[in-house]
CSV table of C-alpha atoms in Angstrom, one decimal:
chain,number,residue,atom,x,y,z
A,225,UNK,CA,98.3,113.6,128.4
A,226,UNK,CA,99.7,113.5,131.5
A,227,UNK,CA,99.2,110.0,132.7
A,228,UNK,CA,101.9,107.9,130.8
A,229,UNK,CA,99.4,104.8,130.7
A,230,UNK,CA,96.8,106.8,129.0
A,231,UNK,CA,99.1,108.4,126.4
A,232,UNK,CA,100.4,104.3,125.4
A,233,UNK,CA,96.6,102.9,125.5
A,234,UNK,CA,95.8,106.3,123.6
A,235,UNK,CA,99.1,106.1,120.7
A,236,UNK,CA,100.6,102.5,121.3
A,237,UNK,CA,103.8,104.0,121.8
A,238,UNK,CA,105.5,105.4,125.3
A,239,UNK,CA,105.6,109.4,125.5
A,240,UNK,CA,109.7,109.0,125.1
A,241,UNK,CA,109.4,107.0,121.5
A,242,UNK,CA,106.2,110.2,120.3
A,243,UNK,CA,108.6,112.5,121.5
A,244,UNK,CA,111.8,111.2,119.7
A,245,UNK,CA,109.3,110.6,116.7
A,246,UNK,CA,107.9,114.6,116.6
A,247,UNK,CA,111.9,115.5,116.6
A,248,UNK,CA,113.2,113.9,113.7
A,249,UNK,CA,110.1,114.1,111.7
A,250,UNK,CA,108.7,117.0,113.1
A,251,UNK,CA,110.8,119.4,110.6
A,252,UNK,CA,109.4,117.1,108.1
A,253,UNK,CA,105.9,117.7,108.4
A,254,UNK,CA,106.2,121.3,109.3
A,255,UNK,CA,104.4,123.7,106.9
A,256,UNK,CA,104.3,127.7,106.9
A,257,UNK,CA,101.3,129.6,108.4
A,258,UNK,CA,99.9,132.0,105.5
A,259,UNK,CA,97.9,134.9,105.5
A,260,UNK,CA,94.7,132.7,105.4
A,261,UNK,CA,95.1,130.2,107.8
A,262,UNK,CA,97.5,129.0,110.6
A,263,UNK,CA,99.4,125.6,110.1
A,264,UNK,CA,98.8,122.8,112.4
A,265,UNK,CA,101.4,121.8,114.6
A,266,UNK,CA,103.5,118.6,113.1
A,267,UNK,CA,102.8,117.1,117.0
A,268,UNK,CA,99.2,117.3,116.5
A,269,UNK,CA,99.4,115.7,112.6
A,270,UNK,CA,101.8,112.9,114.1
A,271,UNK,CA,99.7,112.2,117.0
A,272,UNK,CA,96.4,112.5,114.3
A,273,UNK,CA,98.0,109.9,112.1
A,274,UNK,CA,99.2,107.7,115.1
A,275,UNK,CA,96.2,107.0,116.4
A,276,UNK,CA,94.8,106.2,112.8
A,277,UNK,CA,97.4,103.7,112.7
A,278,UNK,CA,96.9,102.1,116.4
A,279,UNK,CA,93.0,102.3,116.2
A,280,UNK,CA,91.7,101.9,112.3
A,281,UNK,CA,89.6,104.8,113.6
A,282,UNK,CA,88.3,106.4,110.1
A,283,UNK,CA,88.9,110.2,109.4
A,284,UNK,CA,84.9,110.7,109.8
A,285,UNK,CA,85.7,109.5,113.5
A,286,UNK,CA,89.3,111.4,114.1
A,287,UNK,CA,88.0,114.8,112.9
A,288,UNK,CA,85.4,114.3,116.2
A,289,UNK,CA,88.2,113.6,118.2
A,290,UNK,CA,90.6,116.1,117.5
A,291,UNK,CA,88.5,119.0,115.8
A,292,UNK,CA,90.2,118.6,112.9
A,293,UNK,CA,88.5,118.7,109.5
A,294,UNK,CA,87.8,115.0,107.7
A,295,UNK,CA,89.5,116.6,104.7
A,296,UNK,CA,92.1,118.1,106.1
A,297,UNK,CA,92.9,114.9,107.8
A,298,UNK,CA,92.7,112.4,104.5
A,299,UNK,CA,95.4,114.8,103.2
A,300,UNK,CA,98.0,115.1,105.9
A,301,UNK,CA,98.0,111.6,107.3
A,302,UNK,CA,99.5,110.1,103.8
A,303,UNK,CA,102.2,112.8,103.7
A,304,UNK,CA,103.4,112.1,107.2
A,305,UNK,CA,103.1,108.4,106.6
A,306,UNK,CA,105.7,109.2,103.7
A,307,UNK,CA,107.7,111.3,105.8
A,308,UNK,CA,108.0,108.4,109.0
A,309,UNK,CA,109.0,105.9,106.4
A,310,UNK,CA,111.9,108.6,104.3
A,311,UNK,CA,113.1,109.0,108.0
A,312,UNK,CA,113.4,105.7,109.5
A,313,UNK,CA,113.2,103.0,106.6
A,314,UNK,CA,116.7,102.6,105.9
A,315,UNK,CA,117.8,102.9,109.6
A,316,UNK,CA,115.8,100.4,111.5
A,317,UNK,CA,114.4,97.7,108.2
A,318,UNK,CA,118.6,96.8,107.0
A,319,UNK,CA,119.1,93.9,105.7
A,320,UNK,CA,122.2,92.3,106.1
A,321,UNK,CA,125.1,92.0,104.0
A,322,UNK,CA,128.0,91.0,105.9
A,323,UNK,CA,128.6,86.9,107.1
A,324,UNK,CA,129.3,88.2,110.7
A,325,UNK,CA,126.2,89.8,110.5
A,326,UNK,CA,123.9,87.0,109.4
A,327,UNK,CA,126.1,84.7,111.7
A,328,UNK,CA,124.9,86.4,114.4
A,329,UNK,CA,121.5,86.2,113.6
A,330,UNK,CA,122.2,82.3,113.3
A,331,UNK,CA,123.7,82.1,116.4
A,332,UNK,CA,121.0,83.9,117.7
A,333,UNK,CA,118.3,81.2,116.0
A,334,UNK,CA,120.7,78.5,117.2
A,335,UNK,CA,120.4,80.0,121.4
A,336,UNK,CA,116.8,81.0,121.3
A,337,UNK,CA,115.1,77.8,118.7
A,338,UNK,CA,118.1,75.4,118.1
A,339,UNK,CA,118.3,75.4,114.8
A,340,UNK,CA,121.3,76.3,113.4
A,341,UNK,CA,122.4,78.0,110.7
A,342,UNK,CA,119.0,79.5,110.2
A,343,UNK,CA,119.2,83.1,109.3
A,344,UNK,CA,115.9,84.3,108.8
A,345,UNK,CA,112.1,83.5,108.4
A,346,UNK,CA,110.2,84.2,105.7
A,347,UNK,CA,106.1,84.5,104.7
A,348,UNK,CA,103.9,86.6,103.7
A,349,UNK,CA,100.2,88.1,104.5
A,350,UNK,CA,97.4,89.7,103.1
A,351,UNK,CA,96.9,93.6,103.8
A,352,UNK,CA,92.9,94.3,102.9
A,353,UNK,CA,92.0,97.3,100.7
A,354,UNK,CA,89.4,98.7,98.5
A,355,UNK,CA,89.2,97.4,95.0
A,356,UNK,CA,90.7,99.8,93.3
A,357,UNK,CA,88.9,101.2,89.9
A,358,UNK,CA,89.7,99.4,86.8
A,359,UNK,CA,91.5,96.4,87.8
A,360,UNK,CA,89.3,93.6,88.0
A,361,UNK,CA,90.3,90.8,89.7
A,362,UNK,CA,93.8,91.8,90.0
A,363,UNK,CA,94.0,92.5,93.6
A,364,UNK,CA,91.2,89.6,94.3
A,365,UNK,CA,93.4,86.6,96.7
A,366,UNK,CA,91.9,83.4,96.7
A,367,UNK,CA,90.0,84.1,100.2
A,368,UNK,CA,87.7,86.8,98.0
A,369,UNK,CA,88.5,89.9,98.9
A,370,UNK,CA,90.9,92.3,97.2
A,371,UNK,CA,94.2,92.8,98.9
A,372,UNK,CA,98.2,94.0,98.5
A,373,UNK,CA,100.6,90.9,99.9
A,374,UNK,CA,103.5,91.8,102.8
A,375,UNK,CA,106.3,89.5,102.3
A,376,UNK,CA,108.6,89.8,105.1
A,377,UNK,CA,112.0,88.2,106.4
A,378,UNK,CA,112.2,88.2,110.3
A,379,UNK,CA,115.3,87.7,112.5
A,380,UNK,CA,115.3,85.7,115.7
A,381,UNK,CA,114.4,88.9,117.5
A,382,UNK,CA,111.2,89.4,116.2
A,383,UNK,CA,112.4,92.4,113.7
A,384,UNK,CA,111.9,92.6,109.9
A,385,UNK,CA,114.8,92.5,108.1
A,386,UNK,CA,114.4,93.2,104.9
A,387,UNK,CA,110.2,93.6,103.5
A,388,UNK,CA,108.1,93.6,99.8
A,389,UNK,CA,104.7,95.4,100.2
A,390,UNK,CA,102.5,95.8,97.3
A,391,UNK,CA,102.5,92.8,95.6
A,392,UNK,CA,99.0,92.1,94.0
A,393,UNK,CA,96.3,89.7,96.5
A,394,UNK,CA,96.1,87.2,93.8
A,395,UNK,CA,99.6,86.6,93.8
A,396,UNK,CA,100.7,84.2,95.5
A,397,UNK,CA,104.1,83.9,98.5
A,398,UNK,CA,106.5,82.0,96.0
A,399,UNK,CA,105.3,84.2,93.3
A,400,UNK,CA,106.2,87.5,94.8
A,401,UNK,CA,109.7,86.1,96.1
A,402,UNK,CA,110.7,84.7,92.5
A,403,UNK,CA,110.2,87.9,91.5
A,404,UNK,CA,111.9,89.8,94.2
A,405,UNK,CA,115.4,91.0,95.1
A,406,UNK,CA,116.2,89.0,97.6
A,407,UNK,CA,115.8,85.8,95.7
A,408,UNK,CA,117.9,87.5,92.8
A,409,UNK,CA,120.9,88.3,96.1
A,410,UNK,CA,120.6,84.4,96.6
A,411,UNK,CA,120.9,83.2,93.7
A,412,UNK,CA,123.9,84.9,92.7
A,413,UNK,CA,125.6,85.2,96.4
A,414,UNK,CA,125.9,88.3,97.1
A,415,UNK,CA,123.5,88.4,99.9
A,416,UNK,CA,126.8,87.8,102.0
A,417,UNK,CA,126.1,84.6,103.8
A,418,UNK,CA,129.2,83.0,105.6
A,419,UNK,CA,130.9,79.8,104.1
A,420,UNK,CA,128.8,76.7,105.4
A,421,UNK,CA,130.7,75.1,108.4
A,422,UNK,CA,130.1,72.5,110.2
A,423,UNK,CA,126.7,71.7,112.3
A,424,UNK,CA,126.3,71.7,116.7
A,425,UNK,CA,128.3,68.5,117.5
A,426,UNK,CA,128.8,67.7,114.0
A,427,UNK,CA,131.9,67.9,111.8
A,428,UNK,CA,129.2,67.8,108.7
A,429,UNK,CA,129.8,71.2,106.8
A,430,UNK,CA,125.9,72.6,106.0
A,431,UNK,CA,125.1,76.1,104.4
A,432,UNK,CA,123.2,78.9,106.3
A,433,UNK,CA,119.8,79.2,104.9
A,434,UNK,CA,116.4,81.3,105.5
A,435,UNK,CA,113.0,79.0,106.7
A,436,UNK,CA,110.1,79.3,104.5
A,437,UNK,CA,106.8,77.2,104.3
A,438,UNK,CA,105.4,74.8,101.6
A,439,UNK,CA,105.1,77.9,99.3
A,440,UNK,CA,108.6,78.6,98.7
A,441,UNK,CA,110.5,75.6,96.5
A,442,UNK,CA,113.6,73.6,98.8
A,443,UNK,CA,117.2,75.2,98.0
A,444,UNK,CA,120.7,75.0,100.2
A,445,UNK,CA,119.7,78.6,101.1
A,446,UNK,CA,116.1,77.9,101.7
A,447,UNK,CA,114.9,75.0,103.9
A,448,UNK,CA,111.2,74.1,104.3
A,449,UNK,CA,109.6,71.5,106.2
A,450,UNK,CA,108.8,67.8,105.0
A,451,UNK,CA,105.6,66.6,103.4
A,452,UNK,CA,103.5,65.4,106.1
A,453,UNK,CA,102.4,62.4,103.9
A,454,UNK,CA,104.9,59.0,104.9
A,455,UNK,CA,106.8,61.3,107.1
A,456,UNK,CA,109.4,59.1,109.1
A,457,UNK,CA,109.8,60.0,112.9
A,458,UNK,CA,113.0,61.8,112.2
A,459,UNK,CA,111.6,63.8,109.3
A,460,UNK,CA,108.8,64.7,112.1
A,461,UNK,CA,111.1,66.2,114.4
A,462,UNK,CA,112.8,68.1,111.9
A,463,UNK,CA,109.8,69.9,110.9
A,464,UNK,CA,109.5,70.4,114.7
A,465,UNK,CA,112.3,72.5,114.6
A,466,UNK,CA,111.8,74.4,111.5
A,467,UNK,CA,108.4,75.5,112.4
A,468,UNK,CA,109.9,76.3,116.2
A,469,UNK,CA,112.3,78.6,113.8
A,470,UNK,CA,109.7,80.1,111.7
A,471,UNK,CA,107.5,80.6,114.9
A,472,UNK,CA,109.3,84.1,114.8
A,473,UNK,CA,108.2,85.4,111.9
A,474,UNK,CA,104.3,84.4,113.0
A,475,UNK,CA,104.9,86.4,116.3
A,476,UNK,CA,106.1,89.7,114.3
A,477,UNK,CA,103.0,89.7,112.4
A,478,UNK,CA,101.3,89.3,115.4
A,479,UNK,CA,102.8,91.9,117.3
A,480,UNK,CA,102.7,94.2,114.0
A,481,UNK,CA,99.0,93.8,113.5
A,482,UNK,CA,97.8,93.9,117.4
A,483,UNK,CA,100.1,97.3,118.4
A,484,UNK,CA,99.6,98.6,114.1
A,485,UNK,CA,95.3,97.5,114.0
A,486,UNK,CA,94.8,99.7,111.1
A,487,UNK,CA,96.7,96.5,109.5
A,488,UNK,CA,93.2,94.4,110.0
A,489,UNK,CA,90.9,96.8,108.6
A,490,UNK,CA,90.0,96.9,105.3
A,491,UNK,CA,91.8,100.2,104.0
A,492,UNK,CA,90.3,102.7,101.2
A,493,UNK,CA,93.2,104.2,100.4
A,494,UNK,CA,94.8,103.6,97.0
A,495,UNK,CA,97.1,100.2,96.7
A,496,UNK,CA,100.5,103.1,97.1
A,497,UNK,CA,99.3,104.8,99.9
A,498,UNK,CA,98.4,101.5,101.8
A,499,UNK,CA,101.9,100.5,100.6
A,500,UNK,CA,103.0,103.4,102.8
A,501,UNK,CA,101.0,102.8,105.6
A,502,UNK,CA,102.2,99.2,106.1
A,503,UNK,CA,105.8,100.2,105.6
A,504,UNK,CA,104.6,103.3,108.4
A,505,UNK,CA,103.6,100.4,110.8
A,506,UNK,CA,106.9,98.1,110.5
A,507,UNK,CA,109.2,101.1,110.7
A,508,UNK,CA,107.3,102.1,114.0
A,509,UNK,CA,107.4,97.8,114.9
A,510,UNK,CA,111.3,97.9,114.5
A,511,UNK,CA,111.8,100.8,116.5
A,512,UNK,CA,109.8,99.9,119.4
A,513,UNK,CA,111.9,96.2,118.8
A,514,UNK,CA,115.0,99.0,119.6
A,515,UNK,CA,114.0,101.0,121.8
A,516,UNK,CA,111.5,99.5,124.1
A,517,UNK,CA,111.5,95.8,123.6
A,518,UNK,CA,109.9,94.4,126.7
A,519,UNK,CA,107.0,96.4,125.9
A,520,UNK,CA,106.6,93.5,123.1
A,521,UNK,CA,108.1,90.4,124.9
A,522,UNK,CA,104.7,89.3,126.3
A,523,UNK,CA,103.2,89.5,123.2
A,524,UNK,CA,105.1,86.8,121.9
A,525,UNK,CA,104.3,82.7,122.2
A,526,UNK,CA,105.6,81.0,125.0
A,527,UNK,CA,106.3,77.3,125.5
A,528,UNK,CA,105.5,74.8,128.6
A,529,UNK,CA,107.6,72.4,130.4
A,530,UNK,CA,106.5,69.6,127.6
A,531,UNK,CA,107.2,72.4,124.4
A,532,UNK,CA,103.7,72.7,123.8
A,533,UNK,CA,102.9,76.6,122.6
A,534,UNK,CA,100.7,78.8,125.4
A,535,UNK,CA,98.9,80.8,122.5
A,536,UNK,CA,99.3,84.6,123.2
A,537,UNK,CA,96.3,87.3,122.5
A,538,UNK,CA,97.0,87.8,118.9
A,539,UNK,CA,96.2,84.3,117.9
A,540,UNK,CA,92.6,84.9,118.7
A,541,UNK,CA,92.5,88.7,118.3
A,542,UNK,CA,94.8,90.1,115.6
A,543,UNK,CA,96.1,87.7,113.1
A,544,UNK,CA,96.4,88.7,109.5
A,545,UNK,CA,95.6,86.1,106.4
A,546,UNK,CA,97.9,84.0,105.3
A,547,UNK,CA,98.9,84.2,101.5
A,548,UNK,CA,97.9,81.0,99.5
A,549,UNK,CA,100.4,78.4,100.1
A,550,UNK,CA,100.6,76.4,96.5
A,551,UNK,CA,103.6,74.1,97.1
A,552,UNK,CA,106.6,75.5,95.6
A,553,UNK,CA,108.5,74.3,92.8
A,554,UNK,CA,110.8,71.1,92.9
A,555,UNK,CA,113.1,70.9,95.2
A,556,UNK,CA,116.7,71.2,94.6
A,557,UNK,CA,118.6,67.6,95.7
A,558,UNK,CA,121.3,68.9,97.6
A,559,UNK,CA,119.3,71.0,99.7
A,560,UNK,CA,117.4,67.5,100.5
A,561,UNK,CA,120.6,66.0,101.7
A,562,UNK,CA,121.3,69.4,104.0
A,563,UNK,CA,118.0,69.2,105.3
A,564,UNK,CA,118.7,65.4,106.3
A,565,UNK,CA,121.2,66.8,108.2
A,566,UNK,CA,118.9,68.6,110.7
């Protein structure tokens, strides 16, 4: 295409980020003509998959599109799905491990949603599938329809830090990250956090933590918001500020799911190869966060002169399901007293 608004409506992406996209994954997907048939060209595959990820367009409709056979189609788009995520995954989805590194994402939280010593946001979403044969209500979440669970961890900046996909739809947020190994890096402190120091204007040492929701239980390295029942004025503008916080994470889901639509559909693929796909579409989400950020930046919520939130697009168009929030498990008393602090 030669009109560059075309190719993004067309892709989602500019014609720099295809083209750097086709180079590193292009010898990837590449695959020897034969004495029966000529292969396809890995630009036409990645453009093929592409726009089944930016459209939800099924392969009956694609192979219309593109003259490419339905079959042919349901068995390349999984194998360059693969081949995106081998190729990016561990270069643009890194979670941190050093304290300058997660200070910076505080400080970051501290400029851009002042509240400090946050260094992350966490929650999770339901991805819609098929039921898959001979698992009964394993995948079934407690909206009724069958689904894997994203549980993702979101700097200030709108990127994904560190992601589980696949957990099953019945499960629920707190379930998945008690079982995850993250929790299991926060527990025993070698997820690197600094040494707590002391608060804005405050000589009151507090530790760094991630913002959850009611789901996730209340630790020094997890802060939630207050019950909303005999909640004092101060307690009220506390959870002001932790759901300002965990705004960010909200947004990324957003932006995911109204640039990645294939995210809204319900998919037919097996539970691993929708797995892939979402992983595909958050790879793709952080690199765009990289390369071409602006392009995103008006996607996001904004705020008026009295901090009131001026709903973007995605809040009526492309928002995800939340994942059953059952109040976590007690909360831990010195986290309490941090949270006090805020």
């Amino acid at each position: 295409m030669e009109d560059q608004q075309s190719f993004f409506n067309f892709l989602r992406m500019p014609p720099e980020m295809f083209d750097e996209l086709l180079n590193r994954v292009g010898p990837r997907i590449q695959k020897r003509d034969t004495i029966f048939r000529k292969a396809l060209e890995p630009g036409l595959k990645l453009a093929i998959t592409i726009r089944h990820l930016a459209s939800s367009d099924r392969y009956s409709s694609l192979q219309y599109d593109f003259r490419i056979a339905r079959n042919t189609i349901c068995t390349f788009i999984p194998e360059v799905c693969h081949e995106i995520v081998q190729e990016l995954k561990d270069e643009v989805i890194s979670c941190p491990t050093e304290p300058e590194e997660w200070r910076a994402i505080s400080e970051e939280f501290q400029r851009r949603w002042n509240i400090p010593h946050a260094c992350g946001a966490l929650d999770g979403k339901h991805i819609a599938i098929r039921c898959p044969p001979k698992t009964g209500s394993l995948f079934r979440n407690y909206k009724g329809f069958f689904s894997i669970v994203l549980l993702a961890l979101v700097d200030a900046d709108y990127k994904f830090l560190w992601i589980d996909v696949g957990g099953y739809g019945s499960m629920s947020d707190a379930q998945i990250y008690n079982a995850s190994e993250l929790k299991e890096c926060l527990e025993d402190g070698t997820i690197g956090f600094p040494e707590q120091g002391p608060m804005p204007n405050d000589d009151q040492d507090m530790p760094y933590f991630l913002l959850g929701d009611d789901a996730f239980g209340l630790r020094t390295y997890l802060m939630k918001p207050y019950s909303l029942r005999g909640m004092t004025k101060e307690q009220a503008i506390t959870n002001y500020r932790i759901s300002r916080g965990r705004r960010v994470v909200e947004n990324a889901f957003g932006i995911l799911a109204q640039r990645w639509q294939i995210l809204l559909s319900t998919m037919m693929q097996g539970p691993d190869i929708v797995r892939e796909i979402t992983e595909t579409c958050i790879c793709l989400h952080n690199l765009m966060r990289e390369r071409f950020a602006m392009l995103q930046n008006g996607q996001v919520d904004a705020e008026d002169d009295q901090h009131n939130i001026i709903p973007v697009q995605w809040r009526a168009t492309a928002n995800m399901h939340e994942v059953d929030n059952v109040v976590g498990p007690n909360r831990d008393t010195i986290a309490a007293k941090n949270r006090e602090s805020i």
